[in-house]
Short mmCIF file of C-alpha atoms in Angstrom, two decimals:
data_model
loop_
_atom_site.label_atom_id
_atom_site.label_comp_id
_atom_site.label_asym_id
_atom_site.label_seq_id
_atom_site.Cartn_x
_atom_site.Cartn_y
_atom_site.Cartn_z
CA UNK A 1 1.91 7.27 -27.51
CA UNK A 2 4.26 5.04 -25.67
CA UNK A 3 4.23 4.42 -21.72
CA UNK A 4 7.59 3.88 -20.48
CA UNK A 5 7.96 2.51 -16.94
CA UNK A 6 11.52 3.60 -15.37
CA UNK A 7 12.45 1.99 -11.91
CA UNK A 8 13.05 4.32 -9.25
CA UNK A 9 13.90 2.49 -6.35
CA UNK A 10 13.05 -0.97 -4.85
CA UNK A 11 13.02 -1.62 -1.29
CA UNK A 12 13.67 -5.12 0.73
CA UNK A 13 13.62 -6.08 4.00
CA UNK A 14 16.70 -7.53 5.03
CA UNK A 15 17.43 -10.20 8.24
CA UNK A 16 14.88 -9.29 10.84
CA UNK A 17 12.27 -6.75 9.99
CA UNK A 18 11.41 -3.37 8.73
CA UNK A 19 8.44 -1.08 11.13
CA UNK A 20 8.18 1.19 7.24
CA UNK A 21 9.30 0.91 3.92
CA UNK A 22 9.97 4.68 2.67
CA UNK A 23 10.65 6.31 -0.80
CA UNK A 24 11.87 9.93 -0.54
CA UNK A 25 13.03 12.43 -2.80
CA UNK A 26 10.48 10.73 -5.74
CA UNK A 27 11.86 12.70 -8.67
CA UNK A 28 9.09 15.02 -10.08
CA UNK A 29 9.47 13.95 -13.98
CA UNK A 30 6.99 11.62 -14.54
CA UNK A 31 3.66 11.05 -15.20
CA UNK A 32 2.37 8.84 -12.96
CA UNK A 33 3.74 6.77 -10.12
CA UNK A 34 3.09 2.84 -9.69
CA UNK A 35 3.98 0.90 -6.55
CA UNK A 36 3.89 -2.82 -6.61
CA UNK A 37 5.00 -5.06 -3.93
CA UNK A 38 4.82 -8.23 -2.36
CA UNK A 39 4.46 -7.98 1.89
CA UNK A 40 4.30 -9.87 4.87
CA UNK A 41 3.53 -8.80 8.71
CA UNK A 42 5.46 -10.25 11.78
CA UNK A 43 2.46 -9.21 13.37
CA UNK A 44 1.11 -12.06 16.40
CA UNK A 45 -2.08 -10.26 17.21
CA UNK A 46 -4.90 -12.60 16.53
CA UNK A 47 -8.12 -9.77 16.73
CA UNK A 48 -7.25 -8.93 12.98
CA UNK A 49 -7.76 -12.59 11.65
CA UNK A 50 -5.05 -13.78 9.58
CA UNK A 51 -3.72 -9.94 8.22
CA UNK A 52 -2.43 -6.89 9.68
CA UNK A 53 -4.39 -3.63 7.68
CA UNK A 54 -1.65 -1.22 5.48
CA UNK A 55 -1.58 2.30 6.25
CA UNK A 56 0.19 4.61 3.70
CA UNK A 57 1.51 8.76 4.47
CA UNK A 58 2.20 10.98 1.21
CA UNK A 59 4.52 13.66 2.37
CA UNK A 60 4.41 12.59 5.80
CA UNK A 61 1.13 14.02 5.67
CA UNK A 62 -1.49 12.51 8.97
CA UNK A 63 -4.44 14.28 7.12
CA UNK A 64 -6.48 14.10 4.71
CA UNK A 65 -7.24 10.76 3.49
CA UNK A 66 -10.45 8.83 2.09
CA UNK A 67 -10.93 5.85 0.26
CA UNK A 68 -13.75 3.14 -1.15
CA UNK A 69 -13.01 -0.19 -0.84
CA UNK A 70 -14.71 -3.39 -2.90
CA UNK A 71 -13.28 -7.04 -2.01
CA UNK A 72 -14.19 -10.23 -1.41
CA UNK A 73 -13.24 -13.67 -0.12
CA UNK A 74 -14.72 -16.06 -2.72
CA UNK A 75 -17.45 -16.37 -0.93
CA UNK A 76 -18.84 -13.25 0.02
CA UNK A 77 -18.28 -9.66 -1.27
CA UNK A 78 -18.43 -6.48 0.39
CA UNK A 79 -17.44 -2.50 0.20
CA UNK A 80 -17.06 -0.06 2.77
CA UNK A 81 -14.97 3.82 3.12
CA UNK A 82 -11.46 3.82 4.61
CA UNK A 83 -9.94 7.07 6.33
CA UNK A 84 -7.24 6.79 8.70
CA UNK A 85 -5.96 4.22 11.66
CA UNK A 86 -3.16 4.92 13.73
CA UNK A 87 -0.34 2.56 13.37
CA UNK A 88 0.76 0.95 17.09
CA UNK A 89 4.21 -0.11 15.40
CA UNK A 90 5.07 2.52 13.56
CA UNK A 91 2.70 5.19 15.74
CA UNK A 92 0.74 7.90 14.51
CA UNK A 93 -1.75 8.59 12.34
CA UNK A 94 -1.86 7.15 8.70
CA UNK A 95 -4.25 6.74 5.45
CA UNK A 96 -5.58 3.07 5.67
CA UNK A 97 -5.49 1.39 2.03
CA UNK A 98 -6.94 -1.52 2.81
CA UNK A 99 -10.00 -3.48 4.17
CA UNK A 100 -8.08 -6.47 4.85
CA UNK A 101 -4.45 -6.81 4.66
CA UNK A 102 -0.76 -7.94 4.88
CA UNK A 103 -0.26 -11.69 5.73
CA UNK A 104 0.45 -12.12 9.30
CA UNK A 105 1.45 -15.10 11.55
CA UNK A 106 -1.70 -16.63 11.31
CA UNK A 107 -1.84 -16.99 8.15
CA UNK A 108 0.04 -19.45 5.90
CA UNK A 109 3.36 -20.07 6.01
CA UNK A 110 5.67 -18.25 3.71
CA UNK A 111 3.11 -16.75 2.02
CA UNK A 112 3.01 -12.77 0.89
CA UNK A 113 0.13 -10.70 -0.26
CA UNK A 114 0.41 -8.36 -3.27
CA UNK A 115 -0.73 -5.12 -4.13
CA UNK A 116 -0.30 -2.15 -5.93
CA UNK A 117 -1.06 1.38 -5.95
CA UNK A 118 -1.50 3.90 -9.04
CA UNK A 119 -0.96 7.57 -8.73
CA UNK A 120 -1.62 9.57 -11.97
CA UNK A 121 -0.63 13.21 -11.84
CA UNK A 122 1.51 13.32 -8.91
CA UNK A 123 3.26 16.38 -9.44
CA UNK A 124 0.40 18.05 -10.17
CA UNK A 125 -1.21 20.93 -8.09
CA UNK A 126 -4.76 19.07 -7.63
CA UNK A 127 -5.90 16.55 -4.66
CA UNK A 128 -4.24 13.29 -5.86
CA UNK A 129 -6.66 10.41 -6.66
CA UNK A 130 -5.21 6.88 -6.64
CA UNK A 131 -6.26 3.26 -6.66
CA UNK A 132 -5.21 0.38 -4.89
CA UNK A 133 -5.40 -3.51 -5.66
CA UNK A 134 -4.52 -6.15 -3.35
CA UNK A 135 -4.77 -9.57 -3.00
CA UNK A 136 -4.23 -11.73 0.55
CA UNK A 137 -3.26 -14.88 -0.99
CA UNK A 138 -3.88 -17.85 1.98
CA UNK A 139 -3.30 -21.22 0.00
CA UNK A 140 -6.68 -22.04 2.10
CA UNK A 141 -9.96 -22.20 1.85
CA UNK A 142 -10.22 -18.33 2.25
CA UNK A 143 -8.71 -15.86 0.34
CA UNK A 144 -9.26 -12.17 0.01
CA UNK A 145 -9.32 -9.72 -3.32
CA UNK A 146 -9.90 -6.07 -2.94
CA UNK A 147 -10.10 -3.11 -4.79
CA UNK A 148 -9.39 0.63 -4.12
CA UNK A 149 -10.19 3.78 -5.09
CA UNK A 150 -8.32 6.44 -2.81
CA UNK A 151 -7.89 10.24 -2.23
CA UNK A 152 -5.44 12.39 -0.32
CA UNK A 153 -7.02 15.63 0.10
CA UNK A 154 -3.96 18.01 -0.54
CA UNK A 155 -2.95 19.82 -3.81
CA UNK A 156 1.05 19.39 -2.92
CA UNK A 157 3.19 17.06 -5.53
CA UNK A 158 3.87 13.54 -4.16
CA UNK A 159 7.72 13.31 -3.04
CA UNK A 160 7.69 11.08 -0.37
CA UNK A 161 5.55 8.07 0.09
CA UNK A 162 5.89 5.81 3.42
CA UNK A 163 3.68 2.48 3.69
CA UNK A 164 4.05 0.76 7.43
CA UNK A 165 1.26 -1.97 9.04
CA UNK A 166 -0.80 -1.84 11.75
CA UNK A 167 0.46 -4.28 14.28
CA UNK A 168 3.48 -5.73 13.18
CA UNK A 169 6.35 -4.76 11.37
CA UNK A 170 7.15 -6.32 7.37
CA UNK A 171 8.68 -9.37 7.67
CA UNK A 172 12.04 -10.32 6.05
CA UNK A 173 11.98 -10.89 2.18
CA UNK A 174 9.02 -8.08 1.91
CA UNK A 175 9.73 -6.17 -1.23
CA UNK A 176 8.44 -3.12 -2.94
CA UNK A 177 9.55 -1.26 -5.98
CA UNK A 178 8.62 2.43 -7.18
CA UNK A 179 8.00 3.13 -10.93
CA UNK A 180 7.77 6.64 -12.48
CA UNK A 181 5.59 6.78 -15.68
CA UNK A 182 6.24 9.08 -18.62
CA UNK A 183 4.43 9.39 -21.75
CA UNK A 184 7.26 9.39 -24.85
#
């Protein structure tokens, strides 16, 4: 059986910046969803290192969320559980996706991370697993890889999904698209 990957929607940040990037009204005819995108933070705020973390909200949902993180920086490797932060640009409380993070001002110039998350069974009436890969790319000496696997504790079907950052805001030229799966 054939996958066939239909765009839903992409999102880009125009001149200036963006505090969220937001799908709504996901159609419910799929499969699976896949999110891929390419991000930068505006964010100043040196405490962090050279990323700002991504937080993520099904539904709008503040509740809820777990994950199990794996990366590594090419020279050291670690894992530890994510649950929620709450965002100081955006505000409130959000699922955090990700170890390390989004670029940020401090790291090099011009230069976006990637990721992507993978959501089987959306629409489905169980707790929706997901995983998450993302790579902080620094054209440096360090550079970070990670690796997901993620749960939102609530049996509704995905039709919304919001990502924002923790400090800062995603920079101009950030750009994420929103694929629906269906097996044909």
């Amino acid at each position: 059986m054939a996958n066939t990957y239909k765009l839903i929607q992409t999102v880009t940040v125009g001149a200036g910046s963006s505090a969220s990037i937001e799908f709504t009204s996901i159609p419910q005819t799929y499969t699976d969803l896949i999110l891929v995108g390419s991000l930068r933070s505006t964010s100043t705020t040196s405490n962090t290192g050279n990323y700002d973390p991504l937080v993520y909200r099904f539904n709008g949902s503040t509740s809820g969320y777990t994950a199990r993180s794996l990366y590594a920086s090419g020279t050291s490797a670690a894992s530890g559980s994510l649950t929620t932060l709450t965002s100081a640009n955006a505000g409130g409380t959000w699922g955090r996706i990700s170890d390390s993070g989004v670029n940020n001002s401090f790291s090099t110039a011009s230069t976006f991370s990637s990721m992507s998350f993978y959501i089987p069974n959306y629409a489905g009436s169980n707790n929706k697993v997901f995983s998450h890969d993302f790579v902080q790319e620094q054209n440096q000496t360090v550079s970070y890889v990670e690796m997901d696997s993620a749960l939102w504790s609530n049996t509704a079907a995905i039709t919304s999904l919001a990502l924002a950052l923790l400090y800062g805001s995603f920079a101009q030229h950030s750009s994420v698209s929103l694929y629906g799966i269906k097996n044909t």
